[in-house]
mmCIF file of C-alpha atoms in Angstrom:
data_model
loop_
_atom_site.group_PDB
_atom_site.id
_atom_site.type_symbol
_atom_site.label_atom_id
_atom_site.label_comp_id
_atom_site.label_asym_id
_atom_site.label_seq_id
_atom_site.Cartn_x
_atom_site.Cartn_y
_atom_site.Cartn_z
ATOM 1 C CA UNK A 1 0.058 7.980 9.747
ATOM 2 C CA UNK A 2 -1.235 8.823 6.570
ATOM 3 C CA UNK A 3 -1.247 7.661 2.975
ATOM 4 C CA UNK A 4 -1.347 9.327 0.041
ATOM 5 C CA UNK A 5 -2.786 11.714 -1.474
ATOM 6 C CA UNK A 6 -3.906 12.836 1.925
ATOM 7 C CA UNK A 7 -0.468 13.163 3.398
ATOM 8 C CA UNK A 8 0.635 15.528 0.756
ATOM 9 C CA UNK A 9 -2.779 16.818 0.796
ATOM 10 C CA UNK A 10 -2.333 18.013 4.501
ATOM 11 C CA UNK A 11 1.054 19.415 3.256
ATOM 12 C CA UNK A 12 -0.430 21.525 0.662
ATOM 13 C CA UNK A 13 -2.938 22.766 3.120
ATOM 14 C CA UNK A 14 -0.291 24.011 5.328
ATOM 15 C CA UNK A 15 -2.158 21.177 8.125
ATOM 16 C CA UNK A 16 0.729 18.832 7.920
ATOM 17 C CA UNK A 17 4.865 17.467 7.015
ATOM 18 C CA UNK A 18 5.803 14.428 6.101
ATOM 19 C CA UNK A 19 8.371 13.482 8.385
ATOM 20 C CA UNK A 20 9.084 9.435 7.444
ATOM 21 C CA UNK A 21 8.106 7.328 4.233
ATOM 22 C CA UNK A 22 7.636 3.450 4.703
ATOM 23 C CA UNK A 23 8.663 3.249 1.368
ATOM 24 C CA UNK A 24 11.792 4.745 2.051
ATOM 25 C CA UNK A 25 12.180 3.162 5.950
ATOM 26 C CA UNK A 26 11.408 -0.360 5.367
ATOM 27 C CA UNK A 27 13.454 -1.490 2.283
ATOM 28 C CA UNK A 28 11.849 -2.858 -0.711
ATOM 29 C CA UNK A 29 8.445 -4.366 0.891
ATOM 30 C CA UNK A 30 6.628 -6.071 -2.345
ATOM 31 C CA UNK A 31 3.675 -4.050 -1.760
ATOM 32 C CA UNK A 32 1.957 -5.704 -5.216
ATOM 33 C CA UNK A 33 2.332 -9.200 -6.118
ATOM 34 C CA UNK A 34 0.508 -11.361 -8.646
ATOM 35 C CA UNK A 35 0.050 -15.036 -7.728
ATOM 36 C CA UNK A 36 -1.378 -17.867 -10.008
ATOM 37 C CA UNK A 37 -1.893 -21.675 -9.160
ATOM 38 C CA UNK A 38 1.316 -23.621 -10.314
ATOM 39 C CA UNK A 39 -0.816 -25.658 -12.454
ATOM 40 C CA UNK A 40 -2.290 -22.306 -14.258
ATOM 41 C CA UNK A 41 1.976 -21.006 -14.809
ATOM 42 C CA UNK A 42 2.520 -24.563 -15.814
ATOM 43 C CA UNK A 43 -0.498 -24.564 -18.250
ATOM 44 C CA UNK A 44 -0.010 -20.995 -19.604
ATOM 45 C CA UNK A 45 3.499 -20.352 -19.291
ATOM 46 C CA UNK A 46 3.202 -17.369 -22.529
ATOM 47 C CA UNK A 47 0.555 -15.878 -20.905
ATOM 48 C CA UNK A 48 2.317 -15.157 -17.944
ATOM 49 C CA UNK A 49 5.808 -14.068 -19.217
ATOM 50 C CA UNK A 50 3.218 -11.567 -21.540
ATOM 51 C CA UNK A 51 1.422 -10.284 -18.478
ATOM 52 C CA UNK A 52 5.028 -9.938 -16.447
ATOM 53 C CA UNK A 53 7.043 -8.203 -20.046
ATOM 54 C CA UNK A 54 3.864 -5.579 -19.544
ATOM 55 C CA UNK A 55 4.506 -5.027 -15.929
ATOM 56 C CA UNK A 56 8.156 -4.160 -16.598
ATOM 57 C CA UNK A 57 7.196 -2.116 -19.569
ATOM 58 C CA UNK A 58 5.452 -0.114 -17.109
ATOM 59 C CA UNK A 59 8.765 0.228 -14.592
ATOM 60 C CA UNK A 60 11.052 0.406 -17.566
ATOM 61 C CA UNK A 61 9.003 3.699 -18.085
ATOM 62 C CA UNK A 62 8.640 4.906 -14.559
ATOM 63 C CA UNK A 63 12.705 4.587 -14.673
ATOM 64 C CA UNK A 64 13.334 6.843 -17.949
ATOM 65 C CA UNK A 65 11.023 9.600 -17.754
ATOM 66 C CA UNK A 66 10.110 12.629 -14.935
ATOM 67 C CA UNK A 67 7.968 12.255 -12.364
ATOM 68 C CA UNK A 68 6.026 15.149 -14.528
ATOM 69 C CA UNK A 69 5.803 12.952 -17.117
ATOM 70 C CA UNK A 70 4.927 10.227 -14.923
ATOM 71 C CA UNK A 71 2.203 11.952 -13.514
ATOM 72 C CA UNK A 72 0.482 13.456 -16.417
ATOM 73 C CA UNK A 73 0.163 9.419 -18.025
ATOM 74 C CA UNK A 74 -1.325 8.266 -14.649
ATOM 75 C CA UNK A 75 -3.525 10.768 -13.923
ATOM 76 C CA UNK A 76 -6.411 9.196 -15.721
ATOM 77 C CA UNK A 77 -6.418 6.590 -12.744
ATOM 78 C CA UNK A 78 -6.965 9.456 -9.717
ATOM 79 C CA UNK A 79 -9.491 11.021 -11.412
ATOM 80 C CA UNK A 80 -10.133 12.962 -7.825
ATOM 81 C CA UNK A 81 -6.712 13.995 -7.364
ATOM 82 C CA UNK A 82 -5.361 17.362 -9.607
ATOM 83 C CA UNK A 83 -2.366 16.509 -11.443
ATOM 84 C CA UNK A 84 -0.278 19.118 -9.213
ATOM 85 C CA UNK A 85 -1.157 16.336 -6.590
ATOM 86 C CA UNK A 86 -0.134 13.913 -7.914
ATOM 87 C CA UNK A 87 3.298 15.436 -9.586
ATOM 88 C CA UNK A 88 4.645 16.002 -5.995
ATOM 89 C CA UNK A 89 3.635 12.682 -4.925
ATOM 90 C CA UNK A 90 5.302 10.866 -7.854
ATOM 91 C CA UNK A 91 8.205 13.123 -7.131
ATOM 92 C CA UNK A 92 8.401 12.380 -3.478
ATOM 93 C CA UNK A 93 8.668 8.401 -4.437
ATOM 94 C CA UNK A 94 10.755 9.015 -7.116
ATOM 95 C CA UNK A 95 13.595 11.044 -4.876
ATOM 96 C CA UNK A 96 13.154 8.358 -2.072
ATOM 97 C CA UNK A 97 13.959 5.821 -4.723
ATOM 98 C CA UNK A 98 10.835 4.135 -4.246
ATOM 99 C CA UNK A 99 10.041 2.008 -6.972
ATOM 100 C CA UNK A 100 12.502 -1.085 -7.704
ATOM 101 C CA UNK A 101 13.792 -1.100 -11.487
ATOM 102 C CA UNK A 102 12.857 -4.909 -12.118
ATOM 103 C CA UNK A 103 9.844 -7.325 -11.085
ATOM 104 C CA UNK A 104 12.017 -10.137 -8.982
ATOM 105 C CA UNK A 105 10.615 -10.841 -5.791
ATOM 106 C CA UNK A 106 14.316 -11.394 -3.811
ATOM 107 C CA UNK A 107 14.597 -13.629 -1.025
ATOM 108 C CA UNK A 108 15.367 -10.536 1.535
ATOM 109 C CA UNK A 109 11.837 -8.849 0.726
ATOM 110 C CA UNK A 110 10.040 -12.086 1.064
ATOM 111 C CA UNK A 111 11.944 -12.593 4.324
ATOM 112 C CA UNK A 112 11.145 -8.607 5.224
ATOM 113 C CA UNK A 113 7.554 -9.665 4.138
ATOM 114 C CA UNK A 114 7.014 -12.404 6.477
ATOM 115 C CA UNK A 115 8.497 -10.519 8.820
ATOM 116 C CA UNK A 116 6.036 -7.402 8.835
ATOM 117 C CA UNK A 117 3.356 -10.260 8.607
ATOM 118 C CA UNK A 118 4.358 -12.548 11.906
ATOM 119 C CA UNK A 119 4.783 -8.884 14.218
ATOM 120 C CA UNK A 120 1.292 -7.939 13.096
ATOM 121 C CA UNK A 121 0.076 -11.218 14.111
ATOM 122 C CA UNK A 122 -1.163 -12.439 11.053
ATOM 123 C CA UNK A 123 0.940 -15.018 10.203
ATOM 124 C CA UNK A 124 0.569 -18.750 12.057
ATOM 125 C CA UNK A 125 4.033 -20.166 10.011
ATOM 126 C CA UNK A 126 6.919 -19.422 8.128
ATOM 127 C CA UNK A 127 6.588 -20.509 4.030
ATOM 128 C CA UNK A 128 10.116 -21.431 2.495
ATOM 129 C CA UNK A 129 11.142 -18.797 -0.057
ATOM 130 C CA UNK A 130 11.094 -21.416 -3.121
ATOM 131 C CA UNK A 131 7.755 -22.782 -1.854
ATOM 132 C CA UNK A 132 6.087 -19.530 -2.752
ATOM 133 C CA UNK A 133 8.249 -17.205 -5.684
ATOM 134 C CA UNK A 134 9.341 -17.883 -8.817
ATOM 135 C CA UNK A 135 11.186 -15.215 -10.695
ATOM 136 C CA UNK A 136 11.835 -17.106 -13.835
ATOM 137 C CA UNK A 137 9.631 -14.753 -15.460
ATOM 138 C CA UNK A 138 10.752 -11.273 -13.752
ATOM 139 C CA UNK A 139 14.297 -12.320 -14.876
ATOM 140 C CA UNK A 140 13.335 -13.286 -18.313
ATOM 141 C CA UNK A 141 10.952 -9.894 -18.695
ATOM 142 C CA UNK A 142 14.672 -7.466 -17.848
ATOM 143 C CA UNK A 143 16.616 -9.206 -20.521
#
């Protein structure tokens, strides 16, 4: 198993095919999450619905342009990986459908989640989806 860039590295080298994507076998698996105390959301409720309208700026984006595009405005962040790189790794996740459109943390991801967690042993109990998520802000960031 390999991550990228150095799956698509091997590739390029002629060492290597990718042959399966989690991102495309597992189903939505939130990958990235942002967490806060409830007091701090409760305290600073502008703050965060700023910080989440951002975030789906950023998908918004990812969802109207090429992965060329794409690739030459993230770039700056894999300063060690040529831009050719990263086009054809952008353009792998973007014709697997990779990335979700919105920031709402469904029930079925949090389930898939816990899920991925318990078989690798590293989780002792179960949370209750409305313990945890709140999408209040996710929804209110895609109107």
């Amino acid at each position: 198993m390999e991550f990228e860039p150095h799956a698509t590295a091997l590739e390029a080298k002629g060492d290597g095919h990718v042959v399966a994507s989690l991102g495309e076998d597992s189903g939505y698996v939130p990958y990235t999450a942002f967490s806060a105390k409830k007091s701090f959301i409760d305290a600073n409720p502008e703050l965060i619905q700023s910080f989440t309208n951002a975030l789906q700026k950023g998908m918004d984006y990812v969802q109207s342009h090429t992965p060329e595009e794409i690739a030459k405005v993230i770039a700056p962040q894999f300063e060690e990986t040529d831009l050719a790189t990263i086009t054809a790794i952008v353009t792998r996740y973007y014709e697997q459908d990779t990335w979700k459109d919105n920031l709402i943390f469904e029930a079925d991801a949090f389930t898939l989640l816990q899920d991925i967690l318990a078989e690798a042993g590293e989780l002792s109990e179960r949370v209750p989806y409305g313990t945890l998520v709140t999408t209040q802000f996710a929804e209110a960031a895609t109107q």
